[in-house]
PDB file of C-alpha atoms in Angstrom:
ATOM      1  CA  MET A  50       6.395  12.537  37.698  1.00 50.00           C
ATOM      2  CA  THR A  51       9.393  13.577  39.792  1.00 51.00           C
ATOM      3  CA  ASN A  52       9.740  10.016  41.107  1.00 50.00           C
ATOM      4  CA  GLY A  53      10.270   8.827  37.518  1.00 53.00           C
ATOM      5  CA  CYS A  54      12.973  11.429  36.912  1.00 52.00           C
ATOM      6  CA  THR A  55      14.638  10.641  40.238  1.00 49.00           C
ATOM      7  CA  LEU A  56      14.640   6.939  39.422  1.00 46.00           C
ATOM      8  CA  GLN A  57      16.169   7.622  36.010  1.00 52.00           C
ATOM      9  CA  MET A  58      18.910   9.791  37.516  1.00 45.00           C
ATOM     10  CA  ALA A  59      19.695   7.136  40.120  1.00 43.00           C
ATOM     11  CA  LEU A  60      19.906   4.441  37.459  1.00 42.00           C
ATOM     12  CA  LEU A  61      22.192   6.586  35.358  1.00 45.00           C
ATOM     13  CA  LEU A  62      24.542   7.195  38.273  1.00 41.00           C
ATOM     14  CA  TRP A  63      24.736   3.489  39.119  1.00 39.00           C
ATOM     15  CA  LEU A  64      25.471   2.296  35.626  1.00 40.00           C
ATOM     16  CA  PRO A  65      28.897   2.734  34.112  1.00 38.00           C
ATOM     17  CA  ILE A  66      28.923   5.202  31.237  1.00 38.00           C
ATOM     18  CA  ALA A  67      30.804   2.749  29.021  1.00 40.00           C
ATOM     19  CA  ALA A  68      27.860   0.360  29.196  1.00 41.00           C
ATOM     20  CA  LEU A  69      25.652   2.980  27.566  1.00 38.00           C
ATOM     21  CA  SER A  70      27.749   3.045  24.440  1.00 41.00           C
ATOM     22  CA  THR A  71      27.966  -0.693  23.908  1.00 49.00           C
ATOM     23  CA  ASN A  72      24.707  -2.056  25.278  1.00 69.00           C
ATOM     24  CA  TYR A  73      21.882  -1.223  22.910  1.00 70.00           C
ATOM     25  CA  ASN A  74      19.354  -2.986  25.136  1.00 71.00           C
ATOM     26  CA  LEU A  75      20.171  -0.687  28.052  1.00 73.00           C
ATOM     27  CA  LEU A  76      20.118   2.343  25.790  1.00 77.00           C
ATOM     28  CA  GLN A  77      16.783   1.207  24.384  1.00 76.00           C
ATOM     29  CA  PHE A  78      15.318   0.816  27.874  1.00 77.00           C
ATOM     30  CA  GLN A  79      16.450   4.278  28.968  1.00 81.00           C
ATOM     31  CA  GLN A  80      15.271   5.963  25.778  1.00 84.00           C
ATOM     32  CA  LYS A  81      11.896   4.244  25.910  1.00 85.00           C
ATOM     33  CA  ARG A  82      11.316   5.622  29.417  1.00 86.00           C
ATOM     34  CA  GLY A  83      12.568   9.084  28.437  1.00 88.00           C
ATOM     35  CA  ASN A  84      10.377   9.160  25.318  1.00 87.00           C
ATOM     36  CA  ALA A  85       7.346   8.286  27.428  1.00 89.00           C
ATOM     37  CA  ASN A  86       8.136  11.068  29.905  1.00 88.00           C
ATOM     38  CA  CYS A  87       8.639  13.626  27.111  1.00 90.00           C
ATOM     39  CA  SER A  88       5.449  12.571  25.337  1.00 89.00           C
ATOM     40  CA  GLU A  89       3.507  12.930  28.574  1.00 91.00           C
ATOM     41  CA  LEU A  90       4.905  16.409  29.189  1.00 90.00           C
ATOM     42  CA  LEU A  91       4.228  17.421  25.590  1.00 90.00           C
ATOM     43  CA  ARG A  92       0.617  16.273  25.920  1.00 89.00           C
ATOM     44  CA  GLU A  93       0.257  18.423  29.041  1.00 88.00           C
ATOM     45  CA  LEU A  94       0.878  21.473  26.859  1.00 86.00           C
ATOM     46  CA  GLU A  95      -2.558  22.218  25.560  1.00 75.00           C
ATOM     47  CA  GLY A  96      -2.912  23.250  21.973  1.00 62.00           C
ATOM     48  CA  ALA A  97      -5.150  25.930  20.553  1.00 56.00           C
ATOM     49  CA  PRO A  98      -8.662  25.196  19.305  1.00 63.00           C
ATOM     50  CA  GLU A  99      -9.252  22.916  16.326  1.00 69.00           C
ATOM     51  CA  HIS A 100      -9.601  25.841  13.912  1.00 73.00           C
ATOM     52  CA  CYS A 101      -5.823  26.228  14.089  1.00 79.00           C
ATOM     53  CA  MET A 102      -5.393  22.994  12.227  1.00 70.00           C
ATOM     54  CA  GLU A 103      -6.478  24.882   9.101  1.00 76.00           C
ATOM     55  CA  SER A 104      -2.950  26.308   9.216  1.00 76.00           C
ATOM     56  CA  ARG A 105      -1.480  22.824   9.181  1.00 83.00           C
ATOM     57  CA  MET A 106       1.642  22.389   7.105  1.00 86.00           C
ATOM     58  CA  ASP A 107       3.561  19.428   5.754  1.00 89.00           C
ATOM     59  CA  PHE A 108       7.066  19.874   7.113  1.00 93.00           C
ATOM     60  CA  LYS A 109       8.215  16.944   4.930  1.00 91.00           C
ATOM     61  CA  VAL A 110       9.581  14.337   7.320  1.00 90.00           C
ATOM     62  CA  PRO A 111      12.565  12.604   5.678  1.00 88.00           C
ATOM     63  CA  GLU A 112      11.512   9.153   4.433  1.00 84.00           C
ATOM     64  CA  LYS A 113      14.319   7.393   6.329  1.00 80.00           C
ATOM     65  CA  ILE A 114      12.973   8.842   9.569  1.00 82.00           C
ATOM     66  CA  LYS A 115       9.622   7.177   8.970  1.00 82.00           C
ATOM     67  CA  GLN A 116      11.249   3.762   8.516  1.00 78.00           C
ATOM     68  CA  PRO A 117      14.130   3.061  10.925  1.00 75.00           C
ATOM     69  CA  GLN A 118      14.577  -0.498   9.663  1.00 75.00           C
ATOM     70  CA  GLN A 119      16.352   1.011   6.623  1.00 73.00           C
ATOM     71  CA  ILE A 120      19.324   2.122   8.704  1.00 76.00           C
ATOM     72  CA  LYS A 121      21.993   0.651  10.993  1.00 78.00           C
ATOM     73  CA  LYS A 122      21.776   0.743  14.785  1.00 77.00           C
ATOM     74  CA  VAL A 123      24.650   3.216  14.986  1.00 78.00           C
ATOM     75  CA  GLU A 124      22.796   5.583  12.685  1.00 82.00           C
ATOM     76  CA  ALA A 125      19.661   5.154  14.798  1.00 83.00           C
ATOM     77  CA  VAL A 126      21.544   6.446  17.856  1.00 85.00           C
ATOM     78  CA  VAL A 127      22.694   9.484  15.873  1.00 86.00           C
ATOM     79  CA  VAL A 128      19.199  10.149  14.514  1.00 88.00           C
ATOM     80  CA  ILE A 129      17.604   9.879  17.966  1.00 90.00           C
ATOM     81  CA  HIS A 130      20.160  12.305  19.392  1.00 91.00           C
ATOM     82  CA  GLU A 131      19.663  14.780  16.543  1.00 92.00           C
ATOM     83  CA  MET A 132      15.873  14.660  16.858  1.00 94.00           C
ATOM     84  CA  LEU A 133      16.046  15.301  20.607  1.00 95.00           C
ATOM     85  CA  LEU A 134      18.492  18.164  20.064  1.00 96.00           C
ATOM     86  CA  GLN A 135      16.294  19.778  17.431  1.00 96.00           C
ATOM     87  CA  ILE A 136      13.145  19.427  19.553  1.00 96.00           C
ATOM     88  CA  PHE A 137      15.046  20.913  22.498  1.00 96.00           C
ATOM     89  CA  ASP A 138      16.069  23.870  20.307  1.00 96.00           C
ATOM     90  CA  ILE A 139      12.503  24.445  19.100  1.00 96.00           C
ATOM     91  CA  PHE A 140      11.431  24.961  22.699  1.00 94.00           C
ATOM     92  CA  GLU A 141      13.917  27.817  22.944  1.00 91.00           C
ATOM     93  CA  GLU A 142      11.706  29.732  20.518  1.00 89.00           C
ATOM     94  CA  ASN A 143       9.165  32.277  21.745  1.00 89.00           C
ATOM     95  CA  PHE A 144       6.207  30.277  23.060  1.00 86.00           C
ATOM     96  CA  SER A 145       4.696  33.090  25.155  1.00 87.00           C
ATOM     97  CA  SER A 146       1.579  33.312  22.936  1.00 85.00           C
ATOM     98  CA  THR A 147       0.642  29.710  23.731  1.00 88.00           C
ATOM     99  CA  GLY A 148      -0.360  30.172  27.354  1.00 87.00           C
ATOM    100  CA  TRP A 149       1.647  27.046  28.153  1.00 90.00           C
ATOM    101  CA  ASN A 150       2.818  26.400  31.665  1.00 91.00           C
ATOM    102  CA  GLU A 151       6.468  27.474  31.698  1.00 92.00           C
ATOM    103  CA  THR A 152       7.284  24.885  34.366  1.00 93.00           C
ATOM    104  CA  THR A 153       6.037  22.103  32.096  1.00 93.00           C
ATOM    105  CA  VAL A 154       8.115  23.436  29.198  1.00 93.00           C
ATOM    106  CA  ALA A 155      11.155  23.613  31.506  1.00 94.00           C
ATOM    107  CA  LYS A 156      10.567  20.000  32.621  1.00 94.00           C
ATOM    108  CA  LEU A 157      10.266  18.918  29.005  1.00 94.00           C
ATOM    109  CA  ARG A 158      13.518  20.644  28.097  1.00 94.00           C
ATOM    110  CA  MET A 159      15.210  19.079  31.125  1.00 94.00           C
ATOM    111  CA  GLN A 160      13.989  15.613  30.114  1.00 93.00           C
ATOM    112  CA  LEU A 161      15.170  16.144  26.521  1.00 94.00           C
ATOM    113  CA  HIS A 162      18.566  17.298  27.791  1.00 93.00           C
ATOM    114  CA  PHE A 163      18.794  14.292  30.094  1.00 91.00           C
ATOM    115  CA  GLN A 164      18.105  11.935  27.184  1.00 91.00           C
ATOM    116  CA  MET A 165      20.706  13.655  25.008  1.00 91.00           C
ATOM    117  CA  ASP A 166      23.292  13.323  27.769  1.00 89.00           C
ATOM    118  CA  ARG A 167      22.696   9.573  27.953  1.00 85.00           C
ATOM    119  CA  LEU A 168      23.225   9.258  24.220  1.00 87.00           C
ATOM    120  CA  GLU A 169      26.367  11.398  24.029  1.00 86.00           C
ATOM    121  CA  GLU A 170      28.809   8.716  25.181  1.00 79.00           C
ATOM    122  CA  ALA A 171      27.469   6.287  22.597  1.00 78.00           C
ATOM    123  CA  LEU A 172      27.494   9.032  19.992  1.00 80.00           C
ATOM    124  CA  MET A 173      31.125   9.930  20.687  1.00 80.00           C
ATOM    125  CA  GLU A 174      32.162   6.287  20.395  1.00 77.00           C
ATOM    126  CA  ILE A 175      30.282   5.922  17.109  1.00 75.00           C
ATOM    127  CA  ILE A 176      32.010   8.971  15.631  1.00 74.00           C
ATOM    128  CA  LYS A 177      35.410   7.952  17.067  1.00 78.00           C
ATOM    129  CA  GLU A 178      35.148   4.489  15.504  1.00 76.00           C
ATOM    130  CA  GLY A 179      34.269   6.076  12.167  1.00 73.00           C
ATOM    131  CA  ASN A 180      30.929   4.276  11.988  1.00 67.00           C
ATOM    132  CA  PHE A 181      29.145   7.483  11.103  1.00 67.00           C
ATOM    133  CA  THR A 182      30.117  10.742   9.467  1.00 63.00           C
ATOM    134  CA  PRO A 183      28.589  14.039  10.640  1.00 59.00           C
ATOM    135  CA  GLY A 184      27.842  15.080   7.032  1.00 61.00           C
ATOM    136  CA  ASN A 185      25.462  12.167   6.561  1.00 76.00           C
ATOM    137  CA  LEU A 186      22.558  12.883   4.191  1.00 78.00           C
ATOM    138  CA  THR A 187      19.969  11.687   6.722  1.00 81.00           C
ATOM    139  CA  LEU A 188      21.216  14.227   9.274  1.00 87.00           C
ATOM    140  CA  MET A 189      21.168  17.040   6.731  1.00 91.00           C
ATOM    141  CA  GLN A 190      17.589  16.159   5.746  1.00 91.00           C
ATOM    142  CA  LEU A 191      16.595  15.959   9.403  1.00 93.00           C
ATOM    143  CA  ARG A 192      18.078  19.380  10.158  1.00 94.00           C
ATOM    144  CA  SER A 193      16.224  20.858   7.171  1.00 95.00           C
ATOM    145  CA  TYR A 194      12.986  19.349   8.447  1.00 96.00           C
ATOM    146  CA  TYR A 195      13.354  21.046  11.839  1.00 97.00           C
ATOM    147  CA  TYR A 196      14.525  24.261  10.200  1.00 97.00           C
ATOM    148  CA  ARG A 197      11.211  24.339   8.301  1.00 97.00           C
ATOM    149  CA  MET A 198       9.355  24.085  11.619  1.00 96.00           C
ATOM    150  CA  ARG A 199      11.321  26.952  13.166  1.00 96.00           C
ATOM    151  CA  GLN A 200      10.883  29.024  10.011  1.00 96.00           C
ATOM    152  CA  TYR A 201       7.140  28.341  10.067  1.00 96.00           C
ATOM    153  CA  LEU A 202       6.951  29.613  13.654  1.00 95.00           C
ATOM    154  CA  ARG A 203       8.887  32.760  12.693  1.00 95.00           C
ATOM    155  CA  ASP A 204       6.773  33.361   9.582  1.00 95.00           C
ATOM    156  CA  LYS A 205       3.602  33.058  11.664  1.00 93.00           C
ATOM    157  CA  MET A 206       5.157  35.313  14.342  1.00 94.00           C
ATOM    158  CA  TYR A 207       5.002  32.549  16.965  1.00 93.00           C
ATOM    159  CA  SER A 208       1.217  32.680  17.028  1.00 90.00           C
ATOM    160  CA  ARG A 209      -0.721  30.278  19.170  1.00 89.00           C
ATOM    161  CA  CYS A 210      -2.039  28.516  16.070  1.00 88.00           C
ATOM    162  CA  ALA A 211       1.470  28.126  14.630  1.00 90.00           C
ATOM    163  CA  TRP A 212       2.606  26.595  17.890  1.00 92.00           C
ATOM    164  CA  THR A 213      -0.398  24.242  17.804  1.00 89.00           C
ATOM    165  CA  VAL A 214       0.629  23.010  14.360  1.00 91.00           C
ATOM    166  CA  VAL A 215       4.236  22.512  15.517  1.00 93.00           C
ATOM    167  CA  HIS A 216       3.022  20.903  18.755  1.00 91.00           C
ATOM    168  CA  VAL A 217       1.058  18.290  16.778  1.00 90.00           C
ATOM    169  CA  GLU A 218       4.098  17.651  14.585  1.00 93.00           C
ATOM    170  CA  LEU A 219       6.352  17.216  17.621  1.00 94.00           C
ATOM    171  CA  LEU A 220       3.906  14.726  19.138  1.00 91.00           C
ATOM    172  CA  ARG A 221       4.196  12.819  15.869  1.00 91.00           C
ATOM    173  CA  ASN A 222       7.994  12.983  16.240  1.00 93.00           C
ATOM    174  CA  PHE A 223       7.774  11.001  19.446  1.00 91.00           C
ATOM    175  CA  SER A 224       6.102   8.164  17.578  1.00 89.00           C
ATOM    176  CA  PHE A 225       9.112   8.175  15.221  1.00 90.00           C
ATOM    177  CA  LEU A 226      11.459   8.289  18.206  1.00 90.00           C
ATOM    178  CA  GLN A 227       9.638   5.328  19.703  1.00 88.00           C
ATOM    179  CA  ARG A 228      10.137   3.336  16.494  1.00 86.00           C
ATOM    180  CA  TYR A 229      13.858   4.134  16.544  1.00 84.00           C
ATOM    181  CA  THR A 230      14.082   3.195  20.196  1.00 83.00           C
ATOM    182  CA  VAL A 231      12.412  -0.165  19.575  1.00 81.00           C
ATOM    183  CA  PHE A 232      14.768  -0.675  16.620  1.00 77.00           C
ATOM    184  CA  LEU A 233      17.758  -0.453  18.998  1.00 73.00           C
ATOM    185  CA  GLN A 234      16.646  -3.683  20.629  1.00 66.00           C
ATOM    186  CA  ASN A 235      16.398  -5.691  17.408  1.00 55.00           C
TER     187      ASN A 235
END
């Protein structure tokens, strides 16, 4: 696992930052690898028993998130960044009731942060060029979606079952992220 992270850091240092913002193929390659690493770490965090799925909730994923082909590539970069940021923030919540390995959670957060850093240069260029406005409806819907997850955790007092429900939803998020990442190449 650490060899993969070391390789990614080395690649990032060798490649000019400007290339990240203009080369969607490179960005797609890096995000695909990062998504795989995050998904693997997320799977390492064991959920609670199946009975917790009785508490399952529909957090209402925005329709545009389910279908990336409906948006432009520049918006895809913004959506990917926002999703990673929101997932990162969720793992700042109290997960002590889960029994999860704190080192694994820390690695996951580090990997999410690393992915966000790679996207920031492209994101800044997109905003600078006026190709995307921060008040975009998709972003507002996305933020509401993650707010519902955090609120659910709070309402359930960060119980192990609540975290299991959110954990399953976050695993699903990585399938959406993968679709967006593939979309960058097209």
